[in-house]
Amino acid sequence: MATSRQSIGALIPGAIVVAFIATIIFTALAALWQFAFINGDEAFYFDSYLWQVLSFTFVQAALSTLISIILAVFFAKAIYQNHFIGKIWLLRVLSLTFVLPSLVVVTGLLAVYGNHGWIAKLSQYLNIDYSFSIYGLNGILIAHVFLNFPFASKYCYQSLLLIPNQQRQLAEQLGLNALYTFRYLELPVLVKQLLPLSGLIFMFCFSSFATVLALSGGPKYTTIEVAIYQAVRDFELNQAVILSCIQLLFCCGFLLLLKRLEPKQAPLLINNSKAYIGNSGAWQKCLSFSIISAGALFIFMPLFAIFCEGIYYFSYSFLTQSLVNAASTSIIIAICSAILAMLQAILVLWTNSRLQLIGKNKLSEILMLLGSLILAVPSMVLSAGFFILFYSLTDIYGVIFILVIISNSLLALPFILKQLASPLADLTKQYHFLSQSLNISGLRYFYLIEFKALKKLFIYSFTLACIMSMGDFGIVALFGGQQFMTLPYYLYELISHYRYQEASFSALLLLLISFLFMTLFEYSNHDRT
């Protein structure tokens, strides 16, 4: 009887959070569908504009994924095959670009590839005609590759480390050249890992918003997310509802596809702590270092450009009250969102670890799936639902503030759950019964056992949530304005009004704040328990 009461009691924290998440998501979706039912306009369903938006969304996502994956394979292999100064730092930076604010990336790319960027000025100096346009499909692809290719490279590098060094030594003894080694030894391992990674990158590019909004350059290069935003902004809510339903349908389909692409079991390989580097010819080394140099230049040049131009163009007139308010609002929202996301994650994982302890694995999987439900709902769909629900309250600062915090915390929650789920479940299996015999329970158990054992991992998850919230431009794009402005929204306003010099400084500020969070992020990642 006591065990039964304990099991029911352990279910309550996770059930409350899951009910909270489900209520928010389904309320927003219900608002959208109710609006569509009352004000439906079937003529739009077969509008040519819809097919153009759909086809472009698919094309840009597919091309971005394909280019990112191909470049990542070659870049990771080149890094793996060589020792060089700065290799550790390069590997660390590879995992950071994925969480950089999209608008900071856009500003850096404009500084390098724009009409007045570094390459254009160099071409002018050398009397070379430079007609490349950063806007449209070109710019969207470059931005998506910049965000995803380094992350995919890190993933590929870790996959190459899985191949046992003995197999590489055997291949070398058999005289296999680089092409055959790649074909028979490395490619089978990479393919298993790259299929789910490709699905993730495709989904990320499919639902990309801030990057496409800033670099599309016109309605010809509009994705579904941007079309939803424009429809809400123009108060064409019927159109927004239809597009939101289409976006939701595709995202649910992608999630199911991702689930099927996940390897059923981990590859039976060894994770080598040190890469085995065989003998390679001069031309191979030359080719490898050329690939590493080109990849590093592509990654670092936009970041370096933001630093240089942010400092070069700096003027005290840029330090306006609006900038200070936007920066402070972003920092407060980031911290509040991270706290709320951590609280939700801890409650869900508390229940999850107890369910696993008593052998309720199926129920545990359902709980974790519901906790990550937000992944199936694009941020702009959720934002559009909120917009319809709270349209009459959009002038109230406190309401928008709370909505942004809730939205950002929900977006960060699946990533925190993924980080903490296994370690917390292992700790519970190890110390639960011992702590019960010592009468340690509740908050005291959490602090003495879980928090002290996983302190670094908690900090890591918290800073990750802060960074994600800091650069978010989803719900703020709809609710933002002169009364409520975050730093990404302020930066977007500057870019859209072609105030490039001021935008460079604001991007530098946003980048520095993100790097402050990243420093803590990297410290905890490097030294976590």
Short mmCIF file of C-alpha atoms in Angstrom, two decimals:
data_model
loop_
_atom_site.label_atom_id
_atom_site.label_comp_id
_atom_site.label_asym_id
_atom_site.label_seq_id
_atom_site.Cartn_x
_atom_site.Cartn_y
_atom_site.Cartn_z
CA MET A 1 0.00 0.00 0.00
CA ALA A 2 2.84 2.34 0.95
CA THR A 3 4.61 1.56 -2.35
CA SER A 4 1.42 2.26 -4.29
CA ARG A 5 0.95 5.64 -2.55
CA GLN A 6 4.59 6.45 -3.25
CA SER A 7 4.17 5.56 -6.95
CA ILE A 8 1.10 7.77 -7.26
CA GLY A 9 2.87 10.59 -5.42
CA ALA A 10 5.87 10.35 -7.75
CA LEU A 11 3.57 10.77 -10.76
CA ILE A 12 2.14 14.10 -9.61
CA PRO A 13 5.08 16.51 -10.41
CA GLY A 14 5.55 15.25 -13.97
CA ALA A 15 1.81 15.02 -14.59
CA ILE A 16 1.31 18.66 -13.55
CA VAL A 17 4.01 19.89 -15.94
CA VAL A 18 2.77 17.74 -18.84
CA ALA A 19 -0.79 18.95 -18.24
CA PHE A 20 0.50 22.55 -18.23
CA ILE A 21 2.37 22.05 -21.53
CA ALA A 22 -0.55 20.24 -23.18
CA THR A 23 -3.00 22.92 -22.05
CA ILE A 24 -0.91 25.73 -23.50
CA ILE A 25 -0.26 23.99 -26.82
CA PHE A 26 -3.78 22.72 -27.38
CA THR A 27 -5.33 26.04 -26.30
CA ALA A 28 -3.21 27.86 -28.88
CA LEU A 29 -4.05 25.29 -31.56
CA ALA A 30 -7.74 25.33 -30.65
CA ALA A 31 -7.78 29.10 -31.03
CA LEU A 32 -6.32 28.74 -34.52
CA TRP A 33 -8.73 26.01 -35.60
CA GLN A 34 -11.76 27.79 -34.12
CA PHE A 35 -10.83 30.89 -36.04
CA ALA A 36 -10.47 28.84 -39.24
CA PHE A 37 -13.87 27.19 -38.67
CA ILE A 38 -15.67 30.48 -38.11
CA ASN A 39 -13.92 32.49 -40.81
CA GLY A 40 -12.82 29.77 -43.26
CA ASP A 41 -12.03 30.70 -46.84
CA GLU A 42 -11.59 27.55 -48.92
CA ALA A 43 -10.47 29.49 -51.99
CA PHE A 44 -7.09 29.94 -50.41
CA TYR A 45 -6.43 26.22 -50.12
CA PHE A 46 -5.37 26.00 -53.79
CA ASP A 47 -3.89 29.43 -54.14
CA SER A 48 -0.77 29.52 -56.35
CA TYR A 49 0.99 31.53 -53.65
CA LEU A 50 0.64 28.61 -51.26
CA TRP A 51 2.30 26.19 -53.72
CA GLN A 52 5.12 28.64 -54.32
CA VAL A 53 5.72 29.02 -50.57
CA LEU A 54 5.56 25.27 -50.05
CA SER A 55 7.91 24.43 -52.90
CA PHE A 56 10.46 27.05 -51.90
CA THR A 57 10.34 25.89 -48.26
CA PHE A 58 11.12 22.33 -49.35
CA VAL A 59 13.79 23.32 -51.87
CA GLN A 60 15.76 25.59 -49.55
CA ALA A 61 15.57 23.07 -46.69
CA ALA A 62 16.70 20.19 -48.92
CA LEU A 63 19.58 22.16 -50.47
CA SER A 64 20.71 23.51 -47.07
CA THR A 65 20.73 19.99 -45.62
CA LEU A 66 22.53 18.43 -48.58
CA ILE A 67 25.27 21.09 -48.72
CA SER A 68 25.75 21.08 -44.92
CA ILE A 69 26.10 17.30 -44.75
CA ILE A 70 28.49 16.98 -47.72
CA LEU A 71 30.75 19.76 -46.43
CA ALA A 72 30.60 18.36 -42.90
CA VAL A 73 31.80 14.89 -43.98
CA PHE A 74 34.85 16.27 -45.79
CA PHE A 75 35.64 18.81 -43.06
CA ALA A 76 35.33 16.25 -40.24
CA LYS A 77 37.53 13.75 -42.10
CA ALA A 78 40.18 16.42 -42.72
CA ILE A 79 40.19 17.39 -39.02
CA TYR A 80 40.34 13.74 -37.96
CA GLN A 81 43.33 12.96 -40.16
CA ASN A 82 45.56 15.74 -38.85
CA HIS A 83 47.01 17.19 -35.68
CA PHE A 84 47.39 20.96 -35.75
CA ILE A 85 47.58 23.91 -33.39
CA GLY A 86 44.13 25.08 -32.36
CA LYS A 87 42.38 21.79 -33.16
CA ILE A 88 40.73 21.61 -29.71
CA TRP A 89 39.46 25.19 -29.96
CA LEU A 90 38.16 24.61 -33.49
CA LEU A 91 36.23 21.54 -32.28
CA ARG A 92 34.71 23.56 -29.44
CA VAL A 93 33.60 26.36 -31.73
CA LEU A 94 31.92 23.83 -34.06
CA SER A 95 29.25 23.10 -31.48
CA LEU A 96 28.61 26.77 -30.68
CA THR A 97 27.46 28.15 -34.04
CA PHE A 98 24.29 26.05 -33.80
CA VAL A 99 23.07 28.11 -30.82
CA LEU A 100 24.19 31.53 -32.09
CA PRO A 101 21.33 34.04 -32.50
CA SER A 102 20.19 33.93 -36.13
CA LEU A 103 20.20 37.71 -36.54
CA VAL A 104 23.81 37.91 -35.33
CA VAL A 105 24.72 35.40 -38.03
CA VAL A 106 22.82 37.46 -40.61
CA THR A 107 24.71 40.61 -39.61
CA GLY A 108 28.05 38.81 -39.85
CA LEU A 109 27.22 37.41 -43.29
CA LEU A 110 26.13 40.84 -44.53
CA ALA A 111 29.46 42.24 -43.34
CA VAL A 112 31.35 39.67 -45.40
CA TYR A 113 29.18 38.86 -48.44
CA GLY A 114 26.91 41.95 -48.66
CA ASN A 115 27.00 44.61 -51.37
CA HIS A 116 29.22 46.73 -49.12
CA GLY A 117 30.91 43.79 -47.40
CA TRP A 118 34.53 42.78 -47.24
CA ILE A 119 34.52 40.67 -50.41
CA ALA A 120 32.80 43.47 -52.38
CA LYS A 121 35.40 46.00 -51.18
CA LEU A 122 38.27 43.65 -51.98
CA SER A 123 36.84 43.03 -55.45
CA GLN A 124 36.50 46.76 -56.01
CA TYR A 125 40.09 47.28 -54.91
CA LEU A 126 41.25 44.59 -57.36
CA ASN A 127 38.97 45.92 -60.15
CA ILE A 128 36.94 42.71 -60.19
CA ASP A 129 33.23 42.82 -60.92
CA TYR A 130 31.31 41.61 -57.85
CA SER A 131 27.64 40.95 -58.62
CA PHE A 132 26.84 38.40 -55.95
CA SER A 133 23.65 39.14 -53.98
CA ILE A 134 23.36 37.98 -50.37
CA TYR A 135 19.56 38.24 -50.57
CA GLY A 136 17.29 35.51 -51.86
CA LEU A 137 18.13 31.82 -52.07
CA ASN A 138 21.92 32.47 -52.02
CA GLY A 139 21.87 34.23 -48.67
CA ILE A 140 19.42 31.78 -47.09
CA LEU A 141 21.58 28.82 -48.11
CA ILE A 142 24.79 30.45 -46.85
CA ALA A 143 23.17 31.30 -43.51
CA HIS A 144 21.70 27.83 -43.03
CA VAL A 145 24.99 26.17 -43.98
CA PHE A 146 26.85 28.46 -41.58
CA LEU A 147 24.53 27.47 -38.74
CA ASN A 148 24.40 23.73 -39.48
CA PHE A 149 27.62 22.70 -41.21
CA PRO A 150 29.89 23.19 -38.12
CA PHE A 151 27.45 21.31 -35.88
CA ALA A 152 27.22 18.46 -38.42
CA SER A 153 31.04 18.43 -38.69
CA LYS A 154 31.38 17.93 -34.94
CA TYR A 155 28.84 15.11 -35.14
CA CYS A 156 30.75 13.44 -38.01
CA TYR A 157 34.06 13.83 -36.18
CA GLN A 158 32.63 12.07 -33.12
CA SER A 159 31.30 9.32 -35.40
CA LEU A 160 34.76 8.81 -36.91
CA LEU A 161 36.14 8.45 -33.38
CA LEU A 162 33.79 5.48 -32.90
CA ILE A 163 35.77 3.34 -35.37
CA PRO A 164 38.25 1.20 -33.39
CA ASN A 165 41.87 2.13 -33.98
CA GLN A 166 42.65 -1.56 -34.56
CA GLN A 167 40.42 -1.55 -37.65
CA ARG A 168 42.24 1.50 -39.02
CA GLN A 169 45.60 -0.15 -38.38
CA LEU A 170 44.41 -3.30 -40.15
CA ALA A 171 43.19 -1.27 -43.13
CA GLU A 172 46.59 0.40 -43.31
CA GLN A 173 48.39 -2.97 -43.19
CA LEU A 174 46.18 -4.25 -46.03
CA GLY A 175 47.24 -1.26 -48.11
CA LEU A 176 43.80 0.36 -48.47
CA ASN A 177 44.11 3.86 -49.85
CA ALA A 178 42.12 6.85 -48.54
CA LEU A 179 39.23 6.27 -50.96
CA TYR A 180 38.78 2.59 -50.04
CA THR A 181 39.20 3.31 -46.32
CA PHE A 182 36.43 5.86 -46.58
CA ARG A 183 34.22 3.55 -48.69
CA TYR A 184 34.49 0.38 -46.58
CA LEU A 185 35.41 1.60 -43.08
CA GLU A 186 34.09 5.12 -42.47
CA LEU A 187 31.06 5.52 -44.73
CA PRO A 188 28.96 2.71 -43.12
CA VAL A 189 29.43 4.32 -39.68
CA LEU A 190 28.74 7.83 -40.97
CA VAL A 191 25.57 6.82 -42.85
CA LYS A 192 24.00 5.39 -39.67
CA GLN A 193 24.65 8.61 -37.79
CA LEU A 194 23.94 11.02 -40.65
CA LEU A 195 20.40 9.88 -41.46
CA PRO A 196 18.84 11.20 -38.22
CA LEU A 197 21.16 14.22 -38.30
CA SER A 198 20.01 15.07 -41.84
CA GLY A 199 16.39 14.85 -40.70
CA LEU A 200 17.10 17.22 -37.80
CA ILE A 201 18.86 19.77 -40.02
CA PHE A 202 16.10 19.54 -42.64
CA MET A 203 13.47 20.20 -39.97
CA PHE A 204 15.48 23.11 -38.59
CA CYS A 205 15.81 24.69 -42.05
CA PHE A 206 12.18 23.92 -42.91
CA SER A 207 10.96 25.93 -39.90
CA SER A 208 13.65 28.62 -40.09
CA PHE A 209 12.21 32.06 -39.48
CA ALA A 210 14.55 34.95 -38.55
CA THR A 211 17.18 34.02 -41.16
CA VAL A 212 14.66 33.80 -44.00
CA LEU A 213 12.84 36.94 -42.87
CA ALA A 214 16.07 38.98 -42.95
CA LEU A 215 17.59 37.53 -46.14
CA SER A 216 14.62 36.56 -48.33
CA GLY A 217 14.58 39.89 -50.15
CA GLY A 218 10.99 39.52 -51.35
CA PRO A 219 7.86 37.34 -51.53
CA LYS A 220 9.51 35.03 -54.10
CA TYR A 221 11.74 33.57 -51.36
CA THR A 222 9.22 33.14 -48.56
CA THR A 223 8.93 30.06 -46.36
CA ILE A 224 5.85 28.89 -44.47
CA GLU A 225 7.03 30.38 -41.16
CA VAL A 226 7.63 33.79 -42.73
CA ALA A 227 4.31 33.60 -44.59
CA ILE A 228 2.53 32.97 -41.26
CA TYR A 229 4.27 35.96 -39.74
CA GLN A 230 3.37 38.22 -42.69
CA ALA A 231 -0.24 37.03 -42.64
CA VAL A 232 -0.60 37.83 -38.94
CA ARG A 233 1.13 41.20 -39.39
CA ASP A 234 -1.27 42.05 -42.25
CA PHE A 235 -4.15 40.79 -40.10
CA GLU A 236 -5.03 38.12 -42.67
CA LEU A 237 -5.69 35.62 -39.91
CA ASN A 238 -7.50 33.10 -42.17
CA GLN A 239 -4.35 32.77 -44.21
CA ALA A 240 -2.24 32.44 -41.05
CA VAL A 241 -4.47 29.65 -39.75
CA ILE A 242 -4.27 27.62 -42.97
CA LEU A 243 -0.51 28.01 -43.19
CA SER A 244 -0.12 27.13 -39.51
CA CYS A 245 -2.11 23.92 -39.98
CA ILE A 246 0.06 22.97 -42.99
CA GLN A 247 3.24 23.72 -41.06
CA LEU A 248 2.03 21.68 -38.09
CA LEU A 249 1.13 18.75 -40.35
CA PHE A 250 4.57 18.67 -41.94
CA CYS A 251 6.41 19.05 -38.61
CA CYS A 252 4.49 16.14 -37.08
CA GLY A 253 5.36 14.07 -40.15
CA PHE A 254 9.05 14.99 -39.82
CA LEU A 255 9.04 14.06 -36.13
CA LEU A 256 7.64 10.62 -36.94
CA LEU A 257 10.19 10.23 -39.72
CA LEU A 258 13.01 11.23 -37.34
CA LYS A 259 11.81 8.64 -34.87
CA ARG A 260 12.01 5.95 -37.56
CA LEU A 261 15.46 7.12 -38.70
CA GLU A 262 16.93 6.78 -35.21
CA PRO A 263 19.26 3.75 -35.01
CA LYS A 264 17.48 0.90 -33.24
CA GLN A 265 20.69 0.11 -31.39
CA ALA A 266 23.98 1.87 -30.89
CA PRO A 267 26.77 0.74 -33.23
CA LEU A 268 29.02 -1.89 -31.64
CA LEU A 269 32.08 0.30 -31.88
CA ILE A 270 34.58 1.78 -29.45
CA ASN A 271 34.69 5.49 -28.70
CA ASN A 272 38.44 6.12 -29.03
CA SER A 273 39.65 8.89 -26.76
CA LYS A 274 42.43 9.63 -29.24
CA ALA A 275 42.26 9.55 -33.02
CA TYR A 276 44.56 7.16 -34.87
CA ILE A 277 46.30 9.03 -37.63
CA GLY A 278 47.85 6.83 -40.26
CA ASN A 279 50.51 7.66 -42.79
CA SER A 280 49.33 9.90 -45.58
CA GLY A 281 51.01 11.38 -48.62
CA ALA A 282 51.98 15.00 -49.15
CA TRP A 283 49.05 15.66 -51.49
CA GLN A 284 46.61 14.24 -48.93
CA LYS A 285 47.99 16.50 -46.20
CA CYS A 286 47.88 19.47 -48.55
CA LEU A 287 44.26 18.71 -49.48
CA SER A 288 43.28 18.20 -45.81
CA PHE A 289 44.80 21.47 -44.67
CA SER A 290 43.19 23.30 -47.61
CA ILE A 291 39.77 21.96 -46.53
CA ILE A 292 40.41 22.84 -42.87
CA SER A 293 41.56 26.36 -43.80
CA ALA A 294 38.56 26.98 -46.06
CA GLY A 295 36.11 25.65 -43.46
CA ALA A 296 37.67 27.64 -40.61
CA LEU A 297 37.67 30.79 -42.77
CA PHE A 298 33.98 30.28 -43.57
CA ILE A 299 33.14 29.88 -39.87
CA PHE A 300 35.34 32.56 -38.32
CA MET A 301 35.18 35.32 -40.93
CA PRO A 302 31.57 36.46 -40.19
CA LEU A 303 32.23 36.35 -36.43
CA PHE A 304 35.46 38.29 -36.86
CA ALA A 305 33.64 40.80 -39.08
CA ILE A 306 31.06 41.45 -36.35
CA PHE A 307 33.82 42.18 -33.84
CA CYS A 308 35.76 44.43 -36.21
CA GLU A 309 32.81 46.41 -37.58
CA GLY A 310 31.06 46.63 -34.21
CA ILE A 311 34.15 48.30 -32.76
CA TYR A 312 35.02 50.32 -35.90
CA TYR A 313 31.57 51.85 -36.31
CA PHE A 314 30.97 52.37 -32.61
CA SER A 315 29.58 55.73 -31.61
CA TYR A 316 28.29 56.86 -28.23
CA SER A 317 25.08 57.89 -30.01
CA PHE A 318 24.35 54.17 -30.47
CA LEU A 319 23.95 53.78 -26.70
CA THR A 320 20.32 54.81 -26.73
CA GLN A 321 17.77 54.17 -24.03
CA SER A 322 15.99 51.79 -26.43
CA LEU A 323 19.15 49.67 -26.77
CA VAL A 324 19.68 49.53 -23.00
CA ASN A 325 16.03 48.60 -22.43
CA ALA A 326 16.11 45.95 -25.16
CA ALA A 327 19.33 44.39 -23.81
CA SER A 328 18.10 44.36 -20.19
CA THR A 329 14.72 42.93 -21.27
CA SER A 330 16.45 40.15 -23.21
CA ILE A 331 18.72 39.23 -20.29
CA ILE A 332 15.84 39.19 -17.80
CA ILE A 333 13.68 37.11 -20.15
CA ALA A 334 16.56 34.70 -20.83
CA ILE A 335 17.18 34.09 -17.12
CA CYS A 336 13.46 33.81 -16.24
CA SER A 337 12.84 31.45 -19.19
CA ALA A 338 15.81 29.29 -18.19
CA ILE A 339 14.60 29.10 -14.57
CA LEU A 340 11.08 28.12 -15.68
CA ALA A 341 12.45 25.57 -18.17
CA MET A 342 14.71 24.03 -15.49
CA LEU A 343 11.83 23.84 -13.01
CA GLN A 344 9.62 22.06 -15.54
CA ALA A 345 12.45 19.71 -16.54
CA ILE A 346 13.26 18.77 -12.92
CA LEU A 347 9.61 17.97 -12.15
CA VAL A 348 9.22 15.85 -15.30
CA LEU A 349 12.50 14.03 -14.69
CA TRP A 350 11.64 13.42 -11.03
CA THR A 351 8.60 11.45 -12.17
CA ASN A 352 10.47 9.87 -15.07
CA SER A 353 13.26 8.45 -12.87
CA ARG A 354 10.72 7.00 -10.38
CA LEU A 355 8.75 5.39 -13.20
CA GLN A 356 11.92 3.76 -14.52
CA LEU A 357 12.80 2.62 -11.00
CA ILE A 358 9.54 0.66 -10.66
CA GLY A 359 9.80 -0.72 -14.21
CA LYS A 360 7.12 1.46 -15.86
CA ASN A 361 9.27 2.09 -18.93
CA LYS A 362 6.36 2.51 -21.37
CA LEU A 363 4.79 5.16 -19.15
CA SER A 364 8.21 6.82 -18.84
CA GLU A 365 8.52 7.04 -22.65
CA ILE A 366 5.05 8.59 -22.93
CA LEU A 367 5.90 11.16 -20.26
CA MET A 368 9.12 12.17 -22.02
CA LEU A 369 7.31 12.34 -25.36
CA LEU A 370 4.67 14.66 -23.90
CA GLY A 371 7.41 16.76 -22.29
CA SER A 372 8.95 17.24 -25.75
CA LEU A 373 5.60 17.86 -27.45
CA ILE A 374 6.62 21.40 -28.36
CA LEU A 375 9.03 20.00 -30.99
CA ALA A 376 6.01 19.07 -33.10
CA VAL A 377 4.61 22.60 -32.92
CA PRO A 378 6.52 25.26 -34.89
CA SER A 379 7.22 28.39 -32.86
CA MET A 380 5.33 30.58 -35.31
CA VAL A 381 2.25 28.33 -35.03
CA LEU A 382 2.33 28.67 -31.25
CA SER A 383 2.93 32.41 -31.58
CA ALA A 384 0.01 32.79 -34.00
CA GLY A 385 -2.25 30.94 -31.56
CA PHE A 386 -1.15 33.19 -28.72
CA PHE A 387 -1.67 36.22 -30.93
CA ILE A 388 -5.29 35.25 -31.66
CA LEU A 389 -5.94 34.41 -28.01
CA PHE A 390 -4.39 37.54 -26.53
CA TYR A 391 -4.88 40.01 -29.37
CA SER A 392 -6.84 42.41 -27.15
CA LEU A 393 -4.05 42.33 -24.52
CA THR A 394 -1.05 42.91 -26.79
CA ASP A 395 -0.64 46.45 -25.45
CA ILE A 396 -0.10 45.22 -21.90
CA TYR A 397 3.64 44.85 -21.20
CA GLY A 398 3.27 42.26 -18.42
CA VAL A 399 1.13 39.92 -20.54
CA ILE A 400 3.65 39.90 -23.42
CA PHE A 401 6.51 39.46 -20.95
CA ILE A 402 4.90 36.34 -19.43
CA LEU A 403 3.94 34.89 -22.84
CA VAL A 404 7.51 35.25 -24.13
CA ILE A 405 8.94 33.62 -21.00
CA ILE A 406 6.53 30.68 -21.24
CA SER A 407 7.12 30.25 -24.97
CA ASN A 408 10.93 30.37 -24.64
CA SER A 409 10.93 27.96 -21.70
CA LEU A 410 8.86 25.45 -23.67
CA LEU A 411 11.24 25.67 -26.63
CA ALA A 412 14.25 24.94 -24.40
CA LEU A 413 12.57 22.15 -22.41
CA PRO A 414 13.16 19.22 -24.87
CA PHE A 415 16.91 19.96 -25.02
CA ILE A 416 17.18 20.05 -21.19
CA LEU A 417 15.22 16.82 -20.86
CA LYS A 418 17.61 15.15 -23.32
CA GLN A 419 20.65 16.32 -21.32
CA LEU A 420 19.45 15.34 -17.84
CA ALA A 421 17.19 12.31 -18.33
CA SER A 422 19.76 9.49 -18.28
CA PRO A 423 22.05 10.83 -15.49
CA LEU A 424 19.10 11.52 -13.16
CA ALA A 425 17.58 8.09 -13.84
CA ASP A 426 20.94 6.42 -13.07
CA LEU A 427 21.32 8.39 -9.83
CA THR A 428 17.83 7.39 -8.71
CA LYS A 429 18.55 3.70 -9.33
CA GLN A 430 21.78 4.00 -7.36
CA TYR A 431 20.73 6.03 -4.32
CA HIS A 432 16.92 5.93 -4.00
CA PHE A 433 16.60 3.03 -1.55
CA LEU A 434 19.67 4.12 0.44
CA SER A 435 18.25 7.62 0.84
CA GLN A 436 14.90 6.18 1.93
CA SER A 437 16.62 4.17 4.66
CA LEU A 438 18.31 7.41 5.81
CA ASN A 439 14.98 9.29 5.66
CA ILE A 440 16.22 11.71 2.99
CA SER A 441 13.43 12.75 0.67
CA GLY A 442 11.83 15.66 -1.20
CA LEU A 443 13.83 18.83 -1.70
CA ARG A 444 16.53 17.58 0.69
CA TYR A 445 17.04 14.52 -1.54
CA PHE A 446 17.17 16.70 -4.65
CA TYR A 447 19.80 19.03 -3.16
CA LEU A 448 22.02 16.42 -1.44
CA ILE A 449 21.91 13.69 -4.08
CA GLU A 450 20.89 15.02 -7.48
CA PHE A 451 22.02 18.63 -7.51
CA LYS A 452 25.39 17.99 -5.84
CA ALA A 453 26.16 15.05 -8.12
CA LEU A 454 25.08 16.78 -11.35
CA LYS A 455 25.82 20.41 -10.52
CA LYS A 456 27.90 20.99 -13.68
CA LEU A 457 25.24 19.40 -15.88
CA PHE A 458 22.54 21.58 -14.32
CA ILE A 459 24.63 24.69 -15.06
CA TYR A 460 25.21 23.44 -18.60
CA SER A 461 21.46 22.99 -19.16
CA PHE A 462 20.63 26.34 -17.59
CA THR A 463 23.10 28.27 -19.76
CA LEU A 464 21.91 26.41 -22.86
CA ALA A 465 18.35 27.57 -22.11
CA CYS A 466 19.61 31.14 -21.54
CA ILE A 467 21.42 31.24 -24.90
CA MET A 468 18.42 29.83 -26.77
CA SER A 469 16.12 32.41 -25.21
CA MET A 470 18.59 35.26 -25.72
CA GLY A 471 18.58 34.87 -29.50
CA ASP A 472 14.95 33.90 -29.97
CA PHE A 473 13.01 35.95 -32.51
CA GLY A 474 9.84 33.86 -32.76
CA ILE A 475 7.00 35.09 -30.62
CA VAL A 476 8.68 38.51 -30.16
CA ALA A 477 8.34 39.12 -33.90
CA LEU A 478 4.56 39.17 -33.48
CA PHE A 479 4.21 40.81 -30.08
CA GLY A 480 7.22 43.11 -30.19
CA GLY A 481 7.00 46.87 -30.73
CA GLN A 482 8.12 50.15 -29.25
CA GLN A 483 6.62 49.20 -25.86
CA PHE A 484 8.13 45.72 -25.73
CA MET A 485 11.47 45.22 -27.43
CA THR A 486 14.15 42.55 -27.02
CA LEU A 487 17.68 42.80 -28.41
CA PRO A 488 16.98 40.51 -31.43
CA TYR A 489 13.87 42.58 -32.24
CA TYR A 490 15.87 45.82 -31.91
CA LEU A 491 18.56 44.38 -34.20
CA TYR A 492 15.96 43.32 -36.78
CA GLU A 493 14.47 46.83 -36.77
CA LEU A 494 17.91 48.30 -37.50
CA ILE A 495 18.61 45.81 -40.31
CA SER A 496 15.21 46.32 -41.92
CA HIS A 497 15.73 50.12 -41.88
CA TYR A 498 19.25 49.75 -43.37
CA ARG A 499 20.92 51.30 -40.31
CA TYR A 500 23.84 49.00 -40.87
CA GLN A 501 26.47 50.68 -38.66
CA GLU A 502 24.18 50.74 -35.63
CA ALA A 503 23.13 47.17 -36.40
CA SER A 504 26.79 46.06 -36.37
CA PHE A 505 27.25 47.39 -32.85
CA SER A 506 23.97 45.85 -31.63
CA ALA A 507 24.96 42.50 -33.16
CA LEU A 508 28.32 42.72 -31.39
CA LEU A 509 26.54 43.39 -28.10
CA LEU A 510 24.21 40.42 -28.62
CA LEU A 511 27.18 38.25 -29.58
CA LEU A 512 29.15 39.28 -26.48
CA ILE A 513 26.23 38.55 -24.16
CA SER A 514 25.79 35.16 -25.84
CA PHE A 515 29.54 34.49 -25.48
CA LEU A 516 29.31 35.29 -21.76
CA PHE A 517 26.68 32.58 -21.46
CA MET A 518 28.75 30.32 -23.73
CA THR A 519 31.81 30.69 -21.51
CA LEU A 520 29.86 29.26 -18.63
CA PHE A 521 28.35 26.73 -21.04
CA GLU A 522 31.77 25.54 -22.25
CA TYR A 523 33.24 25.49 -18.74
CA SER A 524 30.46 23.24 -17.48
CA ASN A 525 30.61 21.09 -20.63
CA HIS A 526 34.35 20.59 -20.29
CA ASP A 527 34.34 19.82 -16.59
CA ARG A 528 30.94 18.27 -15.99
CA THR A 529 30.46 15.28 -13.77
#
